[in-house]
Structure formats: C-alpha cells, structure tokens
Coordinates of C-alpha atoms and ligand atoms in Angstrom, one line a residue:
M52 CA 6.1 -7.6 -17.9
E53 CA 2.3 -6.7 -18.6
L54 CA -0.2 -7.9 -16.4
N55 CA -3.4 -8.7 -18.5
L56 CA -6.6 -8.5 -16.2
P57 CA -9.8 -9.7 -17.2
D58 CA -12.6 -6.9 -17.5
L59 CA -15.2 -8.1 -15.0
R60 CA -18.0 -5.3 -15.2
G61 CA -21.2 -7.2 -14.6
Q62 CA -19.9 -9.4 -11.8
E63 CA -20.7 -8.4 -8.1
P64 CA -17.4 -6.2 -6.9
E65 CA -16.5 -8.7 -4.0
D66 CA -16.4 -11.8 -6.9
A67 CA -14.7 -9.5 -9.3
K68 CA -12.3 -8.5 -6.7
Q69 CA -11.7 -11.7 -5.4
Q70 CA -10.5 -13.1 -8.8
L71 CA -8.1 -10.2 -9.6
R72 CA -6.5 -10.5 -6.1
Q73 CA -6.0 -14.6 -6.9
L74 CA -4.5 -13.2 -10.4
I75 CA -2.2 -10.6 -9.0
R76 CA -0.9 -12.8 -6.0
G77 CA -0.2 -15.4 -8.4
A78 CA 2.1 -13.2 -10.7
R79 CA 3.7 -11.9 -7.5
D80 CA 4.5 -15.6 -6.6
R81 CA 6.4 -15.9 -9.5
L82 CA 8.5 -12.9 -9.2
S83 CA 12.1 -14.0 -8.3
D84 CA 13.8 -13.1 -5.0
S85 CA 16.3 -10.6 -6.9
Q86 CA 13.4 -8.8 -8.7
V87 CA 11.8 -8.7 -5.3
S88 CA 14.8 -7.4 -4.0
K89 CA 16.1 -4.8 -6.2
A90 CA 12.2 -3.4 -6.4
G91 CA 12.9 -2.9 -2.5
Q92 CA 16.2 -0.8 -3.5
D93 CA 14.4 1.0 -5.9
I94 CA 11.5 2.0 -3.9
R95 CA 13.9 3.0 -1.0
D96 CA 15.7 5.7 -3.3
R97 CA 12.6 6.9 -5.1
V98 CA 10.5 7.2 -2.0
L99 CA 13.2 8.3 0.2
E100 CA 13.5 11.4 -2.4
F101 CA 9.5 11.7 -2.6
A102 CA 9.1 11.8 1.1
A103 CA 11.6 14.6 1.7
D104 CA 8.6 17.1 2.7
F105 CA 6.9 14.9 5.1
H106 CA 7.7 14.4 8.4
T107 CA 5.2 11.8 10.0
I108 CA 4.5 8.8 7.6
A109 CA 2.2 5.7 8.0
C110 CA 3.5 2.8 5.9
Y111 CA 3.1 -0.8 6.0
V112 CA 5.5 -3.4 6.9
S113 CA 5.9 -5.6 4.1
V114 CA 5.5 -9.4 4.2
K115 CA 6.6 -12.2 1.2
K116 CA 6.3 -10.6 -1.9
E117 CA 4.9 -7.4 -1.5
P118 CA 6.7 -4.4 -2.9
P119 CA 9.3 -4.6 -0.1
T120 CA 9.3 -1.4 2.5
L121 CA 12.0 -2.5 5.2
D122 CA 14.7 -0.3 3.9
L123 CA 12.9 2.4 3.0
I124 CA 11.2 2.7 6.6
E125 CA 14.5 2.0 7.9
A126 CA 15.9 5.1 5.6
L127 CA 13.4 7.5 6.5
Y128 CA 13.6 6.7 10.4
Q129 CA 17.7 7.2 9.9
Q130 CA 16.6 10.7 8.5
G131 CA 14.6 11.5 11.8
K132 CA 11.3 11.1 10.3
R133 CA 8.3 9.7 12.7
L134 CA 6.7 6.1 11.2
L135 CA 3.9 4.9 12.1
V136 CA 3.4 0.8 11.3
P137 CA 0.4 -1.1 11.8
K138 CA 0.1 -3.3 14.9
L139 CA -2.5 -5.6 14.2
G140 CA -1.8 -8.0 17.5
S141 CA -3.6 -11.4 17.6
K142 CA -6.6 -10.2 16.1
L143 CA -5.9 -7.9 12.9
N144 CA -6.6 -5.0 15.3
R145 CA -6.6 -1.1 13.4
D146 CA -3.9 -0.5 15.6
W147 CA -0.4 1.5 14.9
A148 CA 2.7 1.7 16.8
F149 CA 5.6 4.1 16.0
Y150 CA 8.8 2.2 14.3
A151 CA 11.7 2.4 16.7
G152 CA 14.5 0.7 14.4
R153 CA 14.8 -2.4 12.5
D154 CA 15.7 -4.6 15.8
D155 CA 12.8 -3.8 17.3
L156 CA 10.5 -5.1 14.4
A157 CA 9.8 -8.7 15.2
N158 CA 6.8 -11.4 14.1
R159 CA 4.6 -10.9 17.5
S160 CA 1.8 -12.9 16.2
P161 CA 1.7 -15.9 13.5
N162 CA 1.2 -15.2 9.7
R163 CA 1.1 -11.2 10.6
P164 CA 3.6 -8.8 9.0
M165 CA 6.5 -7.6 12.1
E166 CA 5.3 -5.1 14.5
P167 CA 7.4 -2.9 16.7
S168 CA 7.1 -3.4 20.8
G169 CA 5.5 -0.2 21.2
D170 CA 2.2 1.2 22.6
A171 CA -0.8 0.1 20.4
L172 CA -2.4 3.3 19.1
D173 CA -5.8 2.8 17.4
S174 CA -6.4 4.4 13.9
S175 CA -7.2 8.1 15.5
A176 CA -3.3 8.3 15.5
L177 CA -3.7 8.8 11.8
A178 CA -4.9 12.0 12.0
A179 CA -1.2 13.1 12.7
V180 CA 0.4 11.8 9.8
D181 CA 1.5 13.9 6.8
L182 CA 1.6 11.0 4.4
V183 CA 0.3 7.5 4.3
I184 CA 1.6 4.7 2.2
T185 CA -0.7 1.7 1.8
P186 CA 0.0 -1.7 0.4
A187 CA -2.2 -2.4 -3.2
L188 CA -2.5 -5.0 -5.3
A189 CA -3.3 -3.0 -8.0
V190 CA -4.2 1.0 -8.8
D191 CA -6.4 2.3 -11.7
R192 CA -6.2 5.9 -13.1
Q193 CA -9.1 7.0 -11.0
G194 CA -7.3 5.7 -7.9
N195 CA -9.0 3.1 -7.1
R196 CA -7.0 0.7 -4.7
L197 CA -7.3 -3.1 -4.8
G198 CA -6.2 -4.2 -1.2
Q199 CA -5.5 -7.7 0.1
G200 CA -9.3 -8.0 0.9
G201 CA -9.4 -7.5 4.5
G202 CA -11.3 -3.9 4.7
W203 CA -8.5 -3.3 7.1
Y204 CA -7.4 0.1 5.5
D205 CA -10.7 1.0 4.2
R206 CA -11.7 1.1 7.8
A207 CA -8.7 3.2 8.8
L208 CA -8.3 5.7 6.3
P209 CA -11.2 7.5 7.1
Y210 CA -9.3 8.8 10.2
V211 CA -6.6 10.4 7.7
K212 CA -7.2 14.1 7.6
K213 CA -8.8 15.3 4.5
Q214 CA -6.0 17.2 3.1
T215 CA -3.4 14.3 3.7
P216 CA -2.1 12.8 1.1
I217 CA -2.6 8.7 0.4
Y218 CA -0.2 6.8 -2.1
A219 CA -0.9 3.0 -2.5
M220 CA 2.1 1.0 -3.4
C221 CA 2.6 -1.4 -5.9
Y222 CA 4.7 -3.1 -8.8
T223 CA 4.6 -0.9 -12.0
H224 CA 3.2 -3.4 -14.1
E225 CA 0.3 -3.5 -11.6
L226 CA -0.8 -0.2 -12.5
Q227 CA -4.1 -0.3 -14.5
R228 CA -3.9 2.0 -17.7
E229 CA -6.9 0.8 -19.1
L230 CA -9.4 -1.8 -16.3
I231 CA -11.5 0.4 -14.1
L232 CA -11.0 -1.9 -10.8
P233 CA -14.2 -2.9 -9.3
T234 CA -15.1 -0.8 -6.1
D235 CA -17.9 -0.6 -3.3
Q236 CA -19.1 1.8 -1.3
Y237 CA -16.2 1.9 1.5
D238 CA -13.5 2.2 -0.9
I239 CA -11.5 5.1 -0.4
P240 CA -9.4 6.6 -3.4
V241 CA -5.9 7.1 -3.2
T242 CA -4.1 10.7 -3.8
G243 CA -1.0 9.2 -5.9
V244 CA 0.9 6.2 -6.3
L245 CA 4.4 4.5 -5.4
T246 CA 6.2 1.9 -7.8
P247 CA 9.7 1.0 -8.0
S248 CA 9.9 3.1 -11.0
C249 CA 7.8 6.1 -10.4
C250 CA 5.8 8.4 -7.9
F251 CA 3.4 10.6 -8.8
K252 CA 0.2 12.3 -7.9
L253 CA -2.7 11.0 -9.9
K254 CA -4.8 14.1 -10.4
D255 CA -3.9 15.7 -13.5
S256 CA -1.4 13.4 -14.5
E257 CA -0.5 11.6 -18.0
F258 CA -1.3 8.5 -16.1
Q259 CA -5.0 9.4 -15.2
K260 CA -5.4 11.5 -18.4
S261 CA -3.9 8.8 -21.0
G262 CA -3.0 5.7 -19.1
I263 CA 0.9 7.0 -19.6
L264 CA 3.4 6.4 -16.9
P265 CA 6.2 9.2 -16.6
A266 CA 9.5 8.4 -17.9
Ligands
FFO209 N1 2.2 -5.8 4.7 C1 1.0 -5.7 5.1 N2 0.7 -5.1 6.4 C2 -0.9 -4.8 6.2 C3 -1.8 -5.2 5.3 C4 -1.3 -5.4 4.1 O1 -1.9 -5.8 3.1 N3 0.0 -6.2 4.0 N4 -3.3 -4.8 5.6 C5 -4.1 -4.5 4.7 O2 -4.9 -4.7 4.8 C6 -3.2 -4.9 6.9 C7 -3.8 -5.8 7.5 N5 -4.5 -7.1 6.8 C8 -4.2 -8.6 6.7 C9 -5.3 -9.0 6.5 C10 -5.3 -10.5 6.5 C11 -4.1 -11.4 7.2 C12 -4.8 -12.7 7.1 O3 -5.6 -13.3 6.9 N6 -3.3 -13.4 7.2 C13 -3.7 -15.0 7.3 C14 -2.3 -15.6 6.5 C15 -2.4 -15.6 5.4 C16 -1.5 -15.8 4.3 O4 -0.6 -16.2 5.0 O5 -1.3 -15.7 3.7 C17 -4.0 -15.4 8.3 O6 -3.8 -14.7 9.6 O7 -4.1 -16.5 8.8 C18 -3.1 -10.5 7.7 C19 -3.6 -9.2 7.5 C20 -2.3 -4.1 7.9 N7 -1.0 -4.4 7.4
ATP210 N1 -15.8 1.0 6.3 C1 -16.1 -0.2 6.5 N2 -16.8 -0.4 7.1 C2 -17.4 -1.9 6.9 N3 -17.1 -2.6 6.1 C3 -16.3 -2.3 5.4 C4 -15.8 -1.1 5.5 N4 -14.8 -1.1 4.4 C5 -14.8 -2.3 4.1 N5 -15.6 -3.2 4.6 C6 -15.8 -4.4 4.2 O1 -14.7 -5.3 4.1 C7 -14.6 -6.0 3.0 C8 -13.3 -5.9 2.4 O2 -13.1 -4.7 1.6 P1 -12.3 -4.4 0.2 O3 -12.7 -5.7 -0.7 O4 -12.4 -3.2 0.0 O5 -11.0 -4.6 1.2 P2 -9.6 -4.1 0.5 O6 -9.6 -2.7 0.3 O7 -9.0 -4.9 -0.6 O8 -8.5 -4.5 1.9 P3 -7.6 -3.2 2.6 O9 -8.2 -2.1 2.9 O10 -7.5 -4.1 3.9 O11 -6.0 -3.1 2.1 C9 -15.8 -5.9 1.8 O12 -16.7 -6.7 2.3 C10 -16.3 -4.3 2.6 O13 -17.3 -4.1 2.2

C-alpha cells in the first residue's frame, strides 16, 4: 500500500501538518485488526533484535491503530531491559514511569494510553536512556517526524542526551520517499526509523540518499 500525500509547501506548517495527520489517521483507521496484529508481531521480532545492545529504552505504549508496541515492550522486559513509558496522568503531563510487566499497565485516565502504576518521573529521566522509540504518523528522508500534534515529544526530547539515538516508529508505507514533511522550529529530527519491515539509521542510508528501503 502506498500513501499518496499531497505536497503542501506554501501552507503554514501547522495547517499542512493537520491535513497530513487527518489523511494518515484515515488510512490507519482502514487497516484491519489482523493487519495491525501482524504488524505488532513483526515489530516485536525486528525491534527485539535491533535493540539487543541497548539497556534502558523509552518507548510509547500503543493505542488503537498505532504500530503496536505492547508485545515488544513485554519481550524487552523479559530480557531484563529497563523500559520507561509515558505516564500522562489526567493532564497530559510529560512524565514517565518504569514498566513493571503487562499486568501492571492499566488505563488510569480516560482516552489515554495505558500507564504503569510506578512513580511519575519528569522528562529529565530521559537523560538516562540509551534509546528512545517515539510514535510517528510519518517520517521523511531527512528524519522529520510527524507526530499526533500535541508537541508532547517535542517538549520531552530536549532532555535526551545528544548522543542518544531517537528512532521513530511508523508503518512502512508511512515512510516518505519523496515528500519533505512540514516542520516548525521545535521539531527535533530523529536518528532512525523502525517499521514492521525495517529498522535502520537514517544517516547515509539508501533511504536518505535515494529513497530506497532496505530489502
Ligand atoms: N501511544 C502513544 N502514546 C503517547 C503519544 C502518542 O502519540 N501515542 N504521545 C505523543 O505525543 C504522547 C501523548 N500525547 C497525547 C496527545 C493527545 C491526547 C488526546 O488529546 N487525547 C484525546 C482523545 C483522542 C482520541 O480519542 O482520539 C483526549 O484526551 O480527549 C492524548 C495523548 C505521549 N504518549
Ligand atoms: N518545545 C516546545 N515549546 C513550546 N511549544 C512547542 C514545543 N514543541 C512543540 N510546540 C508546539 O506544540 C504544537 C504541536 O507541535 P507539533 O505539531 O510539532 O507536534 P507533534 O510533533 O506532531 O506531536 P508530538 O511531539 O506530541 O508527537 C505546535 O504548536 C508547536 O509549536
């Protein structure tokens, strides 16, 4: 499946981003449950291998049709990794807590991703992570990431150490081979991308140079 997104250069970045989000969310809504759960299995298998050398990992807890991360997080935890996941509370606080097993995750506020019960840590906890996995609706060849629009990660990511890799997770068809995504001054480009079919660093990749995805 290819996602044909319009080129919205000339529009205000905020308006352009909003239109792109609607189109991509619409396409996600049309994914079947079995497509989403297959993506979750592929993500678990691939990212587990990719993440072998990282010990403390920040990762989002997926909701609805987002690329599923629950099986991945549990598998990483079973391997003894430390996982920080967002703890939004009732106010979209930019807090985090350590994952303590699947049974400890619960919907603690309506319409929010599931959260662990552990203490809320502010974003400065991100200084201790070796790898960040962010959600994305799309990523382009330059590493620009389109998020859900809250500016949540844009505000949290400045706490990540400069050398720490930041990988954005999306579906493979959401990687933009041609389109340059609209950006604003706060956007922080990502180091690499994770999808159900590929995990790679952007710098000097074939995708960055010529839009070709790894086999
Ligand atoms: N799984 C996941 N976790 C994430 C993010 C994400 O995109 N995906 N975020 C990425 O930044 C942050 C949270 N961002 C959020 C931004 C807005 C709303 C929100 O407004 N929710 C609506 C309900 C929306 C709906 O039902 O579709 C609400 O509160 O009423 C929630 C979380 C951190 N955790
Ligand atoms: N560090 C920041 N300080 C102040 N405002 C910010 C910051 N980062 C983002 N914003 C504002 O938040 C709003 C949403 O930002 P943006 O469109 O980049 O979100 P996003 O990257 O799609 O979402 P998210 O980061 O939650 O995944 C914009 O109005 C943006 O200017």
